[in-house]
Amino acid sequence: MRPSATIVEVGPRDGLQNEKQIVSTADKLELIRLLRVAGFTRLEVTSFVSPRWVPQMADHEAVLNGTAPAPGLIRSVLVPNERGALSALAIGVEELAVFTSASESFAQKNINCSIAESLERFKPVAALAAEHGVRLRGYVSCSFECPYEGQIAPEAALAVAQALADLGCAEISLADTIGRAQSDRVDTLMRMAVGALPAEQLACHFHDTHGHALDNVDAALGWNIRIFDSAIGGLGGCPFAPGAAGNLSTVSLVAHLERAGYSMGLDMGAIEAAQRFSLQVRAPQS
Ligand code: HMG
Ligand code: MG
């Protein structure tokens, strides 16, 4: 039997949060529908963040409301604080994803607080997740490199990952927010991470700004990491991380993992249809 890998499709959130032209709610919902047809069961559909900070995600309630629950489907939303968690839980969601950083400067730019303050803010989110029986995911942005501080020590990323695990995160995604990591640095951090946490609790989130993402996936596979985030169409990036171009493209990731012998239960033809749609809504014909 082929080994399996899991893809967390973050396109509707990480893909669309950085688009200059705001994508309509109807187009977001159609994209989510197409991704579900393709077989994705882990979908990050939106973020419950401040609409003043990220106007592209201001329709988060409508997007989550429009994404019906289904057996086996994990609808995830990014939340920075208790308020976001409460709003998402009031609608219904299967996973809350909290996000902080291994870099103090990036934490300040992205969520307007220190790393320690962010972890405090996540405590009530973790309590709500436990109370409602929903999964808690945690992101460590700038696990390798920060647009403001340069290289980040692997010990710093690992400390934040450990803190998220202590908080109750079932899964921790180590992110190369600006796509600058190369495979040797991924190798080092993942070696340290699997020494501290179970490999099944870890995911990698690569941006492909400099074309290193697939090499980085291979480095992580070497440490038994089997959960990878990607965005349909390679869209996206973080508005508060200058230089963070597209995420690792889902089509490239799925093709790469299939070539390496992994099964993901996805339909490549349907993924390509979702990709065509994502590129169309990104640059609508006028
Ligand atoms: P703040 O200004 O420090 O906090 O923002 P605040 O409590 O004063 O709130 C500011 C405004 O946001 C207020 O409204 C609040 O009501 C509102 P205003 O008075 O301006 O009208 N507000 C909210 N609205 C909706 N939902 C909420 C919420 N909370 C407060 N949950 C805050 C702090 C965290 C809210 C802000 O900095 C923020 O929203 N930041 C968003 C950052 C973001 O979304 N970044 C992109 C996603 S992270 C990413 O892309 C990285 C990742 O992909 C991994 C990787 O690649 O590295 C995950
Ligand atoms: Mg990202």
PDB file of C-alpha atoms in Angstrom, residues 32-169:
ATOM      1  CA  ILE A  32     -14.288  26.131  -1.851  1.00  0.00           C
ATOM      2  CA  ARG A  33     -16.909  23.999  -3.621  1.00  0.00           C
ATOM      3  CA  LEU A  34     -14.443  23.091  -6.378  1.00  0.00           C
ATOM      4  CA  LEU A  35     -11.791  22.193  -3.802  1.00  0.00           C
ATOM      5  CA  ARG A  36     -14.241  19.924  -2.050  1.00  0.00           C
ATOM      6  CA  VAL A  37     -15.085  18.249  -5.358  1.00  0.00           C
ATOM      7  CA  ALA A  38     -11.348  17.626  -5.767  1.00  0.00           C
ATOM      8  CA  GLY A  39     -11.394  15.694  -2.501  1.00  0.00           C
ATOM      9  CA  PHE A  40      -9.819  18.085   0.007  1.00  0.00           C
ATOM     10  CA  THR A  41     -10.971  17.355   3.532  1.00  0.00           C
ATOM     11  CA  ARG A  42      -8.712  19.880   5.270  1.00  0.00           C
ATOM     12  CA  LEU A  43      -9.700  23.347   4.099  1.00  0.00           C
ATOM     13  CA  GLU A  44      -8.749  26.669   5.646  1.00  0.00           C
ATOM     14  CA  VAL A  45     -11.710  28.665   4.476  1.00  0.00           C
ATOM     15  CA  THR A  46     -11.186  32.164   5.904  1.00  0.00           C
ATOM     16  CA  SER A  47      -9.815  34.163   8.810  1.00  0.00           C
ATOM     17  CA  PHE A  48     -11.709  35.839  11.628  1.00  0.00           C
ATOM     18  CA  VAL A  49      -9.310  38.757  11.889  1.00  0.00           C
ATOM     19  CA  SER A  50      -9.849  42.496  11.950  1.00  0.00           C
ATOM     20  CA  PRO A  51     -11.470  43.674   8.700  1.00  0.00           C
ATOM     21  CA  ARG A  52      -9.493  46.887   9.127  1.00  0.00           C
ATOM     22  CA  TRP A  53      -6.244  44.901   9.031  1.00  0.00           C
ATOM     23  CA  VAL A  54      -7.249  42.438   6.315  1.00  0.00           C
ATOM     24  CA  PRO A  55     -10.246  43.714   4.330  1.00  0.00           C
ATOM     25  CA  GLN A  56      -9.930  40.749   1.964  1.00  0.00           C
ATOM     26  CA  MET A  57     -11.286  38.497   4.741  1.00  0.00           C
ATOM     27  CA  ALA A  58     -14.017  40.870   5.980  1.00  0.00           C
ATOM     28  CA  ASP A  59     -16.721  38.486   4.710  1.00  0.00           C
ATOM     29  CA  HIS A  60     -15.504  35.701   7.012  1.00  0.00           C
ATOM     30  CA  GLU A  61     -18.933  35.082   8.518  1.00  0.00           C
ATOM     31  CA  ALA A  62     -20.588  34.750   5.108  1.00  0.00           C
ATOM     32  CA  VAL A  63     -17.841  32.436   3.851  1.00  0.00           C
ATOM     33  CA  LEU A  64     -18.046  30.135   6.851  1.00  0.00           C
ATOM     34  CA  ASN A  65     -21.847  30.227   6.805  1.00  0.00           C
ATOM     35  CA  GLY A  66     -21.768  29.331   3.120  1.00  0.00           C
ATOM     36  CA  THR A  67     -19.478  26.333   3.630  1.00  0.00           C
ATOM     37  CA  ALA A  68     -21.724  23.562   4.826  1.00  0.00           C
ATOM     38  CA  PRO A  69     -20.385  20.955   7.234  1.00  0.00           C
ATOM     39  CA  ALA A  70     -19.967  17.480   5.765  1.00  0.00           C
ATOM     40  CA  PRO A  71     -18.822  14.138   7.096  1.00  0.00           C
ATOM     41  CA  GLY A  72     -15.022  13.999   7.101  1.00  0.00           C
ATOM     42  CA  LEU A  73     -14.629  17.679   6.219  1.00  0.00           C
ATOM     43  CA  ILE A  74     -12.526  19.844   8.528  1.00  0.00           C
ATOM     44  CA  ARG A  75     -13.365  23.495   7.986  1.00  0.00           C
ATOM     45  CA  SER A  76     -10.579  25.489   9.548  1.00  0.00           C
ATOM     46  CA  VAL A  77     -10.447  29.210  10.210  1.00  0.00           C
ATOM     47  CA  LEU A  78      -7.586  31.403  11.323  1.00  0.00           C
ATOM     48  CA  VAL A  79      -8.292  33.257  14.580  1.00  0.00           C
ATOM     49  CA  PRO A  80      -6.028  35.749  16.362  1.00  0.00           C
ATOM     50  CA  ASN A  81      -7.972  35.949  19.616  1.00  0.00           C
ATOM     51  CA  GLU A  82     -10.984  34.885  21.650  1.00  0.00           C
ATOM     52  CA  ARG A  83     -13.293  37.186  19.751  1.00  0.00           C
ATOM     53  CA  GLY A  84     -12.489  35.467  16.455  1.00  0.00           C
ATOM     54  CA  ALA A  85     -12.927  32.056  18.037  1.00  0.00           C
ATOM     55  CA  LEU A  86     -16.329  32.958  19.500  1.00  0.00           C
ATOM     56  CA  SER A  87     -17.583  34.303  16.170  1.00  0.00           C
ATOM     57  CA  ALA A  88     -16.455  31.198  14.285  1.00  0.00           C
ATOM     58  CA  LEU A  89     -17.827  28.790  16.878  1.00  0.00           C
ATOM     59  CA  ALA A  90     -21.187  30.555  16.803  1.00  0.00           C
ATOM     60  CA  ILE A  91     -21.442  29.568  13.141  1.00  0.00           C
ATOM     61  CA  GLY A  92     -19.845  26.133  13.407  1.00  0.00           C
ATOM     62  CA  VAL A  93     -16.341  25.056  12.548  1.00  0.00           C
ATOM     63  CA  GLU A  94     -14.185  21.965  13.006  1.00  0.00           C
ATOM     64  CA  GLU A  95     -10.817  23.627  13.587  1.00  0.00           C
ATOM     65  CA  LEU A  96      -9.495  26.908  14.956  1.00  0.00           C
ATOM     66  CA  ALA A  97      -6.011  27.906  13.835  1.00  0.00           C
ATOM     67  CA  VAL A  98      -4.056  30.327  15.984  1.00  0.00           C
ATOM     68  CA  PHE A  99      -1.003  32.038  14.574  1.00  0.00           C
ATOM     69  CA  THR A 100       2.085  33.584  16.030  1.00  0.00           C
ATOM     70  CA  SER A 101       5.691  33.876  15.007  1.00  0.00           C
ATOM     71  CA  ALA A 102       9.234  32.874  15.855  1.00  0.00           C
ATOM     72  CA  SER A 103      10.212  36.499  15.219  1.00  0.00           C
ATOM     73  CA  GLU A 104       9.241  39.274  17.634  1.00  0.00           C
ATOM     74  CA  SER A 105       9.276  41.879  14.864  1.00  0.00           C
ATOM     75  CA  PHE A 106       6.935  39.895  12.672  1.00  0.00           C
ATOM     76  CA  ALA A 107       4.568  39.217  15.566  1.00  0.00           C
ATOM     77  CA  GLN A 108       4.343  42.970  16.134  1.00  0.00           C
ATOM     78  CA  LYS A 109       3.740  43.736  12.455  1.00  0.00           C
ATOM     79  CA  ASN A 110       1.245  40.927  11.921  1.00  0.00           C
ATOM     80  CA  ILE A 111      -0.776  40.729  15.118  1.00  0.00           C
ATOM     81  CA  ASN A 112       0.323  43.849  16.963  1.00  0.00           C
ATOM     82  CA  CYS A 113       1.692  42.101  20.039  1.00  0.00           C
ATOM     83  CA  SER A 114       4.701  40.200  21.313  1.00  0.00           C
ATOM     84  CA  ILE A 115       5.043  36.428  20.978  1.00  0.00           C
ATOM     85  CA  ALA A 116       4.391  36.020  24.711  1.00  0.00           C
ATOM     86  CA  GLU A 117       1.275  38.210  24.507  1.00  0.00           C
ATOM     87  CA  SER A 118       0.004  36.198  21.554  1.00  0.00           C
ATOM     88  CA  LEU A 119       0.358  32.971  23.532  1.00  0.00           C
ATOM     89  CA  GLU A 120      -1.656  34.566  26.354  1.00  0.00           C
ATOM     90  CA  ARG A 121      -4.353  35.565  23.848  1.00  0.00           C
ATOM     91  CA  PHE A 122      -4.516  31.967  22.646  1.00  0.00           C
ATOM     92  CA  LYS A 123      -5.301  30.539  26.081  1.00  0.00           C
ATOM     93  CA  PRO A 124      -9.031  31.364  25.934  1.00  0.00           C
ATOM     94  CA  VAL A 125      -9.084  30.166  22.314  1.00  0.00           C
ATOM     95  CA  ALA A 126      -7.628  26.830  23.418  1.00  0.00           C
ATOM     96  CA  ALA A 127     -10.177  26.605  26.238  1.00  0.00           C
ATOM     97  CA  LEU A 128     -13.024  27.269  23.794  1.00  0.00           C
ATOM     98  CA  ALA A 129     -11.684  24.692  21.343  1.00  0.00           C
ATOM     99  CA  ALA A 130     -11.563  22.086  24.105  1.00  0.00           C
ATOM    100  CA  GLU A 131     -15.025  23.033  25.375  1.00  0.00           C
ATOM    101  CA  HIS A 132     -16.545  22.757  21.882  1.00  0.00           C
ATOM    102  CA  GLY A 133     -14.563  19.675  20.889  1.00  0.00           C
ATOM    103  CA  VAL A 134     -12.924  21.316  17.876  1.00  0.00           C
ATOM    104  CA  ARG A 135      -9.339  20.861  16.768  1.00  0.00           C
ATOM    105  CA  LEU A 136      -6.751  23.486  17.578  1.00  0.00           C
ATOM    106  CA  ARG A 137      -3.973  24.163  15.049  1.00  0.00           C
ATOM    107  CA  GLY A 138      -1.054  26.530  15.577  1.00  0.00           C
ATOM    108  CA  TYR A 139       1.186  28.327  13.127  1.00  0.00           C
ATOM    109  CA  VAL A 140       4.742  29.455  13.730  1.00  0.00           C
ATOM    110  CA  SER A 141       5.371  32.141  11.116  1.00  0.00           C
ATOM    111  CA  CYS A 142       8.948  33.039  10.208  1.00  0.00           C
ATOM    112  CA  SER A 143      10.263  29.721  11.462  1.00  0.00           C
ATOM    113  CA  PHE A 144      13.330  30.161   9.286  1.00  0.00           C
ATOM    114  CA  GLU A 145      13.571  33.743   8.139  1.00  0.00           C
ATOM    115  CA  CYS A 146      11.864  37.028   8.943  1.00  0.00           C
ATOM    116  CA  PRO A 147      11.439  39.956   6.548  1.00  0.00           C
ATOM    117  CA  TYR A 148      12.477  42.299   9.366  1.00  0.00           C
ATOM    118  CA  GLU A 149      15.054  40.298  11.364  1.00  0.00           C
ATOM    119  CA  GLY A 150      16.636  38.005   8.778  1.00  0.00           C
ATOM    120  CA  GLN A 151      17.547  34.460   9.785  1.00  0.00           C
ATOM    121  CA  ILE A 152      15.736  33.007  12.782  1.00  0.00           C
ATOM    122  CA  ALA A 153      17.492  30.497  15.035  1.00  0.00           C
ATOM    123  CA  PRO A 154      15.854  27.056  14.903  1.00  0.00           C
ATOM    124  CA  GLU A 155      15.808  27.058  18.719  1.00  0.00           C
ATOM    125  CA  ALA A 156      13.505  30.100  18.629  1.00  0.00           C
ATOM    126  CA  ALA A 157      11.065  28.428  16.224  1.00  0.00           C
ATOM    127  CA  LEU A 158      11.126  25.242  18.243  1.00  0.00           C
ATOM    128  CA  ALA A 159      10.404  27.073  21.490  1.00  0.00           C
ATOM    129  CA  VAL A 160       7.278  28.615  19.988  1.00  0.00           C
ATOM    130  CA  ALA A 161       6.196  25.270  18.509  1.00  0.00           C
ATOM    131  CA  GLN A 162       6.607  23.681  21.925  1.00  0.00           C
ATOM    132  CA  ALA A 163       4.590  26.483  23.546  1.00  0.00           C
ATOM    133  CA  LEU A 164       1.775  25.902  21.046  1.00  0.00           C
ATOM    134  CA  ALA A 165       1.861  22.181  21.769  1.00  0.00           C
ATOM    135  CA  ASP A 166       1.684  22.922  25.506  1.00  0.00           C
ATOM    136  CA  LEU A 167      -1.339  25.096  24.820  1.00  0.00           C
ATOM    137  CA  GLY A 168      -3.145  22.122  23.286  1.00  0.00           C
ATOM    138  CA  CYS A 169      -2.499  22.453  19.558  1.00  0.00           C
TER     139      CYS A 169
END
